[in-house]
Amino acid sequence: MNGHVKKMHFQQFLETAAKLLYFLLLLAVDSKRSVAASRNHQCGKDLQMTLSLTKLVRKETAALTKEYIASQGEGFQQGFCKASVSGIPDPNISGLEPSERIASIYTQLQAFLSHLKHVQEQQGNLQPLKSPLLVDLSNVMERSKMLALRVKAFYSRLFPNLPLPEPAGGPTTLPPPQTIFQQKVYGCVVLTTYKKFLMNISICRERTTLKSKVCGTRRPKKCDDLL
Amino acid sequence: MVCERALQLFGLACVASVLQAGYENNNHVVIAPQDPVIEIGTNFTATCVIIDTAEVTADDLYWKLSQTVIPKELYTKINSSALNVTVLITNEKPEWLFCHSKKSSHYISMNNGRFIHGIWLKKSYRPESPKNLSCEALQEGKLISTTISCKWEAVGRHTEDAPRTYTAFLKMYIKDETLNVSTPKNSVQVNVGLYPNYFPLEFWVQSHTLLGTLESEHLIKEANCFVKTNPPLDVRAISEAGFPTSLLVNWTNPIDESYVKLKYKIRFCPIGSQIWSYVPPEDTINPTKPFRLQVLQPYTVYVIQVAAKPVGTKDEPDCGYWSNWSSNKTARTPEDRPSSPPDLWKTVDSNSHDVQLLCKDPEFANGNITAFNMRMKYSKNGNLEQERISVNADRGSNQKMASLLKKISLEGKEFVNVCVSAVNSAGKSPETCLAIKRNPNDREPTVKEINIWPRNGQLFVEWKHNSTCVFEYVIEWVGNGEMDWQRENKTTRQTAIKGALERFVCYKVSVYPIYRKDKGIGKPASKEAFLEQGAPLNGPSVKSESEYDHVILTWDETPQHLRRGFITNYTIFYENEEVIKSVTVPANTTSYKLESLMGNTHYDVWIQASTIAGSTNGSRHSFVTQKYAPRMVVGIVVGVSFGFLFLVLLAFLFCIYKKDVIKENLWPQIPNPSESTIGNWSPDYPLKAETPKENCVSGVYVLDEGMCEVKHGFEEDKTSLSLKKDKYLSEEHSSGIGGSSCMSSPRQSVSDSDEGADMADTTASTVQYSSVVASSGYKGQTPIEQPQHSIFSRSESTQPLLDSEENPDMLVQEGGRAFHSPFTRSAENQETADPGSFKQMEVDQQDFCPIDEDTEWTPSDSQSANVEPGSVSSYRPQLGGYRPQNTPTE
């Protein structure tokens, strides 16, 4: 056996090893893709459920706002709801990264829940005991809690190693004691701002961004496809 | 094996040591295990252990299950102080298992209760996993109900004493909370508060029995996949002009889409139809509203319904439940021009050549047919003529009714070709043609072997026809005064009549072939049939002509509209007071002769008309058979006649053979007056010289009215009577009445001759001859009514008196018979009388005349008084009355 023959055997060995490595790489990539696809599918499903729930809360909040205005007496006008009241959370979502934005949504939801609870207490004193407004207000609060839980779960699933940050300004600051009219205006401003906040979550841009960046799926052709 | 035995002994030692502690002061026999739960259908082994006594051994023990001693074959002796028993548990009821001691001793008797021990056997089945779990959350107002209803399929068995129970679990991921509800049923309702839309729900069930718990599979779904909403609201259907084959359908979602996203399904059908058409599901998963229903029939009313169901996901495509269908919404599609030709047909008046052309709307009229355009072509007298007319289709609201287009006469026409098209507001239909020939085509084979039968509320028609030239067939049916038809294609040989047929109506069904050439109509085949037969409405009314032993019954055929089926037969029932009999006759019979009846008997008769579906009795008719049969009457008459004739013959023979006797009795010899010695009688003849008996010469002739001539003759020739002189001479002594002067009284003589109703006649025609010897002969005569023309003649016969005259009693007896005889003695007298004697009578007439017609001859007392007393004894009374007078020759 001469050196030429030995060289040929070595080359054959290298070719076989290369093929084997190639197949192993393909297998690994494919496996990773499958896992990613499965994870993206679940992410998309969670996102879809979260957005659908957001839409439901927004719908109920819009109906509640109308009912709230109608229940505050004849002199109460919709224009009062545009008044500036200090301490009410910003309806805009902060943050650049998806994780920050989702965390912002969760934090603001918690803040709004505190205000909604305050409004519920105030209206409990102003409205009859079995007023439909109180029932609907209670339902919106309950549904908002669900939304907060779902956002939290969604965040935890996406970012299991990133704990949700605490509110920046510490606990939510509630307004000082108010007159009845101030209470009415306050409640309306809270509901209106909350509706805007929910609208901001549901806007197409936010949804598509979350869909594409977070869950890694292709952009949907229409925004409605997300819901 | 050894190991097993060792383990058993070890266990038993443990049990015994434990039991010994517990039952030290109580039982000497103890059963282990103490509180068992046994699976039904398995073997159960118990051990009875003897504790703290040597009174009994294992051989003294026995087992009882409830009240039954368990056979020893099922025992297993462990040692001298332990006995096993193994029994198969099949009964579901819990029961006691006892261990007894059968040995008797003083100690055992004193402590009997310590030698008995029992355990309560609880029995149960093993739990099985519930299957087919499902949960349903209904819509409540604008939201989903806070209560979820879940159910599952119970699997396995349980007993009344050990019932199976379930615990239903509902895990709500939103709250990380699990609700649970226990129930013996296989359904549960769980209150979840505000419905957790867009959150998963997990549901499962645990099944519990005494033998353990088994859990079902878990049902995990997104909460909206348990939802069943209300049906869609406010369903609307809109027709658009210019789109005759489509309808727009719109509706309102039953619940806001933010709660549940819904998909829909739509179904529709022409009104009156039960066959629904469904819109393909893929078209209604995400429908654009309004939704357009397509490929519909123009001018047709459709019923539309919509249902909703939550939209699933890729993971859960079958999500939620379909709602109920919405309430019916109807809408009519717009009109379109008729897409098929009208249905043209004819009826022929069998009595003439008149043909009525009828036309039905096209099958696809696609609107309201307002008119028919008709053009006719016919050959009249060898010339082809054409006619175009338009007929308004005025049929009221009944669109299916045929329109009468025209009544034409085939007189002088070989054929008529008719072509018709239907017109609606959108246009005109294709034409249909029909050729009507005065003489149908005979060259083509006729339809034959038509067969009709009812099935499932329809009439089916089957026929045979061997012709290759057929274009189609027309099935025509006529019944209840109405006619209708339908068309079948050329290959059809069996079909169902599509018209609305009525039960109990006779339909005449005809199959007409329509030939390709000119659409000519061939010869039909016909048959009658009923959709359903029933018992006739009325039975026939019967009439009768009764005789002595039979009756001829006649009845009218049951009218067609009352038959309600084919009459299979008539049954004639007839009854008298004793029995009812019946006779069945064929359906085509309308008269029948009932025979072997009893005479002079009252019968009730009625006729029952029968179909295959039942029978109906006609009205009752009564008749009485005649008392005598005609031949009996004839027999009686003939018999009576023969009897009478026989009697007459007998009498005649009697008269012939006993002529002398009769003559002797009825016509006694009357002395000839001319030969009588009294003819020589003269007034100077001493009256007293003769006894009245000897001088009593009497004779009576009774003449009827027919003998008037005789009487006249007497009157005319009375001058020739020989007694004229004597009468004259004896005027003062003779009464002149019919009775003899010898009669005891004139009355007696009259009454003797006066039997019967024609006394006056007989008396009127009576000529009495009397020998008046002395005026005393009238004495004692009572006045009697005398006939008008009575003539009294006096016999002056010198012949001696007959014996009968001498025997007055005999005369009385025979007087009656003599009177009834049709005497013609007057004629004889006329012939035989001596003319001289008549002359003599004429002379006597002046003194001895007949009594006036109107004068009743009643001799007065003065007359009687004028009679000389001495004359009474000179004549013997003539008791014989008006005795017929023999011929003078005698």
PDB file of N, CA, C and O in Angstrom, chain B residues 217-236:
ATOM      1  N   GLU B 217     -61.208  11.751  32.274  1.00  0.00           N
ATOM      2  CA  GLU B 217     -60.258  12.594  31.546  1.00  0.00           C
ATOM      3  C   GLU B 217     -60.614  14.055  31.761  1.00  0.00           C
ATOM      4  O   GLU B 217     -61.764  14.390  32.060  1.00  0.00           O
ATOM      5  N   HIS B 218     -59.635  14.916  31.578  1.00  0.00           N
ATOM      6  CA  HIS B 218     -59.871  16.348  31.792  1.00  0.00           C
ATOM      7  C   HIS B 218     -60.273  17.001  30.477  1.00  0.00           C
ATOM      8  O   HIS B 218     -59.672  16.743  29.435  1.00  0.00           O
ATOM      9  N   LEU B 219     -61.277  17.841  30.584  1.00  0.00           N
ATOM     10  CA  LEU B 219     -61.758  18.591  29.420  1.00  0.00           C
ATOM     11  C   LEU B 219     -61.237  20.024  29.551  1.00  0.00           C
ATOM     12  O   LEU B 219     -61.700  20.777  30.420  1.00  0.00           O
ATOM     13  N   ILE B 220     -60.305  20.368  28.705  1.00  0.00           N
ATOM     14  CA  ILE B 220     -59.711  21.707  28.778  1.00  0.00           C
ATOM     15  C   ILE B 220     -60.024  22.430  27.477  1.00  0.00           C
ATOM     16  O   ILE B 220     -59.648  21.967  26.385  1.00  0.00           O
ATOM     17  N   LYS B 221     -60.719  23.532  27.634  1.00  0.00           N
ATOM     18  CA  LYS B 221     -61.064  24.330  26.453  1.00  0.00           C
ATOM     19  C   LYS B 221     -61.063  25.799  26.833  1.00  0.00           C
ATOM     20  O   LYS B 221     -61.234  26.150  28.008  1.00  0.00           O
ATOM     21  N   GLU B 222     -60.889  26.599  25.814  1.00  0.00           N
ATOM     22  CA  GLU B 222     -61.068  28.032  26.035  1.00  0.00           C
ATOM     23  C   GLU B 222     -62.532  28.278  26.400  1.00  0.00           C
ATOM     24  O   GLU B 222     -63.424  27.601  25.861  1.00  0.00           O
ATOM     25  N   ALA B 223     -62.769  29.182  27.294  1.00  0.00           N
ATOM     26  CA  ALA B 223     -64.108  29.330  27.869  1.00  0.00           C
ATOM     27  C   ALA B 223     -65.165  29.570  26.806  1.00  0.00           C
ATOM     28  O   ALA B 223     -66.307  29.103  26.924  1.00  0.00           O
ATOM     29  N   ASN B 224     -64.796  30.283  25.745  1.00  0.00           N
ATOM     30  CA  ASN B 224     -65.802  30.560  24.713  1.00  0.00           C
ATOM     31  C   ASN B 224     -66.206  29.302  23.954  1.00  0.00           C
ATOM     32  O   ASN B 224     -67.211  29.302  23.248  1.00  0.00           O
ATOM     33  N   CYS B 225     -65.408  28.262  24.101  1.00  0.00           N
ATOM     34  CA  CYS B 225     -65.757  27.010  23.417  1.00  0.00           C
ATOM     35  C   CYS B 225     -66.799  26.201  24.187  1.00  0.00           C
ATOM     36  O   CYS B 225     -67.102  25.066  23.814  1.00  0.00           O
ATOM     37  N   PHE B 226     -67.290  26.762  25.285  1.00  0.00           N
ATOM     38  CA  PHE B 226     -68.415  26.139  25.990  1.00  0.00           C
ATOM     39  C   PHE B 226     -69.716  26.909  25.757  1.00  0.00           C
ATOM     40  O   PHE B 226     -70.741  26.586  26.343  1.00  0.00           O
ATOM     41  N   VAL B 227     -69.612  27.933  24.923  1.00  0.00           N
ATOM     42  CA  VAL B 227     -70.737  28.871  24.815  1.00  0.00           C
ATOM     43  C   VAL B 227     -71.746  28.402  23.775  1.00  0.00           C
ATOM     44  O   VAL B 227     -71.382  27.898  22.713  1.00  0.00           O
ATOM     45  N   LYS B 228     -73.023  28.568  24.135  1.00  0.00           N
ATOM     46  CA  LYS B 228     -74.123  28.421  23.163  1.00  0.00           C
ATOM     47  C   LYS B 228     -74.920  29.719  23.218  1.00  0.00           C
ATOM     48  O   LYS B 228     -75.567  30.019  24.228  1.00  0.00           O
ATOM     49  N   THR B 229     -74.870  30.461  22.139  1.00  0.00           N
ATOM     50  CA  THR B 229     -75.536  31.769  22.130  1.00  0.00           C
ATOM     51  C   THR B 229     -77.002  31.616  21.740  1.00  0.00           C
ATOM     52  O   THR B 229     -77.457  30.538  21.340  1.00  0.00           O
ATOM     53  N   ASN B 230     -77.694  32.723  21.814  1.00  0.00           N
ATOM     54  CA  ASN B 230     -79.053  32.773  21.281  1.00  0.00           C
ATOM     55  C   ASN B 230     -78.972  32.758  19.756  1.00  0.00           C
ATOM     56  O   ASN B 230     -77.916  33.065  19.189  1.00  0.00           O
ATOM     57  N   PRO B 231     -80.062  32.409  19.079  1.00  0.00           N
ATOM     58  CA  PRO B 231     -80.032  32.466  17.611  1.00  0.00           C
ATOM     59  C   PRO B 231     -79.899  33.916  17.144  1.00  0.00           C
ATOM     60  O   PRO B 231     -80.251  34.848  17.878  1.00  0.00           O
ATOM     61  N   PRO B 232     -79.396  34.118  15.943  1.00  0.00           N
ATOM     62  CA  PRO B 232     -79.259  35.485  15.417  1.00  0.00           C
ATOM     63  C   PRO B 232     -80.587  36.231  15.441  1.00  0.00           C
ATOM     64  O   PRO B 232     -81.662  35.634  15.264  1.00  0.00           O
ATOM     65  N   LEU B 233     -80.496  37.497  15.638  1.00  0.00           N
ATOM     66  CA  LEU B 233     -81.695  38.317  15.786  1.00  0.00           C
ATOM     67  C   LEU B 233     -81.997  39.040  14.479  1.00  0.00           C
ATOM     68  O   LEU B 233     -81.103  39.272  13.661  1.00  0.00           O
ATOM     69  N   ASP B 234     -83.252  39.415  14.354  1.00  0.00           N
ATOM     70  CA  ASP B 234     -83.689  40.323  13.294  1.00  0.00           C
ATOM     71  C   ASP B 234     -83.180  39.871  11.919  1.00  0.00           C
ATOM     72  O   ASP B 234     -82.540  40.634  11.204  1.00  0.00           O
ATOM     73  N   VAL B 235     -83.463  38.621  11.572  1.00  0.00           N
ATOM     74  CA  VAL B 235     -83.051  38.116  10.253  1.00  0.00           C
ATOM     75  C   VAL B 235     -83.915  38.791   9.191  1.00  0.00           C
ATOM     76  O   VAL B 235     -85.145  38.851   9.318  1.00  0.00           O
ATOM     77  N   ARG B 236     -83.273  39.310   8.179  1.00  0.00           N
ATOM     78  CA  ARG B 236     -83.992  40.009   7.109  1.00  0.00           C
ATOM     79  C   ARG B 236     -83.586  39.413   5.765  1.00  0.00           C
ATOM     80  O   ARG B 236     -82.416  39.039   5.580  1.00  0.00           O
TER      81      ARG B 236
END
